[in-house]
Coordinates of C-alpha atoms and ligand atoms in Angstrom, one line a residue:
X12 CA 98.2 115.1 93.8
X13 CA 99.5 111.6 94.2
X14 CA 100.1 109.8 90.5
X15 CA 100.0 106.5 91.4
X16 CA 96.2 107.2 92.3
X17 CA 95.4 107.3 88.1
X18 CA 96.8 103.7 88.4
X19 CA 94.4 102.3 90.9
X20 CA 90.8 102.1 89.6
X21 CA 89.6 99.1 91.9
X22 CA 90.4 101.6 94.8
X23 CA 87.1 103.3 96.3
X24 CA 88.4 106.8 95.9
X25 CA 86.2 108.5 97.4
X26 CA 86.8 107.3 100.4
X27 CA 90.8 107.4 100.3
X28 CA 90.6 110.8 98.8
X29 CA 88.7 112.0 102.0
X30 CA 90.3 109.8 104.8
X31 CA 94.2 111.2 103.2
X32 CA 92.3 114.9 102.8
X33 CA 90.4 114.8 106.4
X34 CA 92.6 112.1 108.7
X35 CA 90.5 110.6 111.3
X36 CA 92.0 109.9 114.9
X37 CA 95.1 113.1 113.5
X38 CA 97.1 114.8 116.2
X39 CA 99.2 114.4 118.9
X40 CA 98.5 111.9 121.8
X41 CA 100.4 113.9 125.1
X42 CA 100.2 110.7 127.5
X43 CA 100.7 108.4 124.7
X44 CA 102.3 105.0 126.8
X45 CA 103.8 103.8 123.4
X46 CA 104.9 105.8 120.2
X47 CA 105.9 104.2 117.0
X48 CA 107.6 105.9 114.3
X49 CA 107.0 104.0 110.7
X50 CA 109.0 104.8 107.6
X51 CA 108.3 103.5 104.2
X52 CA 111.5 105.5 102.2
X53 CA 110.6 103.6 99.1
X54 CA 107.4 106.2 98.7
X55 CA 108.0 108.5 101.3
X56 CA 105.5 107.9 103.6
X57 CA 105.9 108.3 107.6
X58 CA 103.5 107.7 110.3
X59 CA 103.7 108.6 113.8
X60 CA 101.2 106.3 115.6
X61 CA 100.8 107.1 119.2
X62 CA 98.4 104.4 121.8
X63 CA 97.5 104.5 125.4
X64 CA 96.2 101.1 126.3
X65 CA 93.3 99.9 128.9
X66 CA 93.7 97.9 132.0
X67 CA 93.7 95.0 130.0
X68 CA 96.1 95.9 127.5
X69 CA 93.5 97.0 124.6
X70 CA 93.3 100.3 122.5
X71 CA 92.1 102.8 124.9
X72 CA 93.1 105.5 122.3
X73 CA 95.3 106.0 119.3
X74 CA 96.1 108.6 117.3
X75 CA 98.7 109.5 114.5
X76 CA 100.9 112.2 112.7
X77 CA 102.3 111.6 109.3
X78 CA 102.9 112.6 105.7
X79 CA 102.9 110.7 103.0
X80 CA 101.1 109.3 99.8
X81 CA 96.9 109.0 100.0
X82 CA 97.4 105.1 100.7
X83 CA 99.4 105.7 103.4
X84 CA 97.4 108.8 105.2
X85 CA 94.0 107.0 104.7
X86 CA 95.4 103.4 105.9
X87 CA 96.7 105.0 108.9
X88 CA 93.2 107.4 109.4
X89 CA 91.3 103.8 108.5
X90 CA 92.8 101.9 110.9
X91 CA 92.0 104.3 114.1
X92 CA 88.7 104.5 113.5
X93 CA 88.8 100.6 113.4
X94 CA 91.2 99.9 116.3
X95 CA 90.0 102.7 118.8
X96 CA 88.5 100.9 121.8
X97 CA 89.2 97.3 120.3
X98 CA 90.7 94.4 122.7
X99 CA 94.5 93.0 122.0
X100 CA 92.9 90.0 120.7
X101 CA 90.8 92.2 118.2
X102 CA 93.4 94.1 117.2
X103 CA 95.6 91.3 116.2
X104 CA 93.0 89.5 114.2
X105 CA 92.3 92.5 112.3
X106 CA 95.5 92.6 111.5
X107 CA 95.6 89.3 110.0
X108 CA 92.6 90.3 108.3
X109 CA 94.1 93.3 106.7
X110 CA 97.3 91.6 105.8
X111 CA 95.3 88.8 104.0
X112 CA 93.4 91.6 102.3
X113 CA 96.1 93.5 100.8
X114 CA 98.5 90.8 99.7
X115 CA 96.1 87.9 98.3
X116 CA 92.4 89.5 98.3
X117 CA 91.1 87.1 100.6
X118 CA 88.3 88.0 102.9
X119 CA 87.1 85.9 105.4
X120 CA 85.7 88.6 107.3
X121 CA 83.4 91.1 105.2
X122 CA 81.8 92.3 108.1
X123 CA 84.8 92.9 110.1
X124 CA 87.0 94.8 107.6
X125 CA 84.1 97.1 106.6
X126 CA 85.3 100.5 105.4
X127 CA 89.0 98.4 105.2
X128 CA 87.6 96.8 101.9
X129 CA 88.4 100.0 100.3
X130 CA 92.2 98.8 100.3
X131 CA 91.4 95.7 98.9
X132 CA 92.9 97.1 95.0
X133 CA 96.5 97.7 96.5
X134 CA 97.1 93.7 96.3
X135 CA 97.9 94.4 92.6
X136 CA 100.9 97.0 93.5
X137 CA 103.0 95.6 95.4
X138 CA 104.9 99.1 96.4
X139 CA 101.3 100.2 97.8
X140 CA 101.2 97.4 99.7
X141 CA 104.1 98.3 101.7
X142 CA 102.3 102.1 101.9
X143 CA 98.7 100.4 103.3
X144 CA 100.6 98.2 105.5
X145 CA 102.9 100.9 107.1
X146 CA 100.7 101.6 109.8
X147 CA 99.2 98.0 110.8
X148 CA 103.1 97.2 110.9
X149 CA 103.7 100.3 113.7
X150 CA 100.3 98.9 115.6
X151 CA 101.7 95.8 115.4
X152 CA 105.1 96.8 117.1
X153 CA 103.2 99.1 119.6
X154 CA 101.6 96.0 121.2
X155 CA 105.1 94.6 121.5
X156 CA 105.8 97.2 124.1
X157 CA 104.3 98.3 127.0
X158 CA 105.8 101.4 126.6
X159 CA 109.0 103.6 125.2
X160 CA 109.2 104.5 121.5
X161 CA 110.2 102.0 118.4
X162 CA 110.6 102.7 114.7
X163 CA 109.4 100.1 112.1
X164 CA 110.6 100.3 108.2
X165 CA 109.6 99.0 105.0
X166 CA 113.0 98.2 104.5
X167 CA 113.3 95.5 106.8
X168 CA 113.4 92.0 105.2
X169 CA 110.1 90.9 107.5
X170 CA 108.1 93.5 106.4
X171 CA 105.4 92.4 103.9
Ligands
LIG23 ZN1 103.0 105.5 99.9

């Protein structure tokens, strides 16, 4: 059981506690065009975050492995069932979106985020942010590449 989830009564839960229990999108991706390993030591958390993109560079499909605290796992299982499908443009603007959500609050989009909104009480904790972030950052660098593998970490100085 994960302590830091006594701490974080604005979070929805619910809805954490079943994305981290039953991970959306979970599982290896064998023609994956572009893994990305992210590693967020402070916590412990890793994702593995495997895409296969579209003719026109969107999210055909993406999938991910990892371990880690409830934020992380249910970030990362929130985020493919956001992203699946979505255009390079989408993608990006979500995660602006996201970012803004996590670090200030702000919401500009309600309708957009949807089910994101849940992730809206890490803003306060700034280690959590880092753990909800984790997998936008390894989305992010996986539309960087066209193909290969990369790791991102929360210990670089432009992570945030
Ligand atoms: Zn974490």
């Amino acid at each position: 059981m994960s302590p830091e989830l006594g701490d974080l009564e604005e979070l929805y839960q619910e809805v954490i506690l079943d994305h981290s229990r039953r991970p959306r999108n979970f599982g290896e991706l064998a023609d994956a065009a572009v893994r990305v390993h992210g590693d967020n030591p402070a916590c412990g958390d890793e994702i593995h975050l495997a895409v296969k993109f579209n003719g026109d560079g969107g999210l055909q499909e993406i999938k991910f492995t990892g371990h880690g605290c409830a934020i992380s796992q249910a970030s990362a299982s929130l985020m493919t069932t956001k992203l699946k499908g979505k255009s390079r443009d989408e993608v990006e603007e979500m995660l602006r979106a996201f970012h803004d959500l996590v670090t200030s609050g702000n919401n500009d989009s309600p309708k957009k985020l949807g089910d994101l909104l849940v992730m809206r009480g890490v803003r306060k904790f700034p280690q959590r942010v880092k753990c909800a972030m984790l997998p936008w950052r390894a989305v992010e660098q996986a539309l960087r590449q066209s193909e290969g593998e990369s790791t991102v970490s929360t210990e670089e100085p432009e992570f945030a």
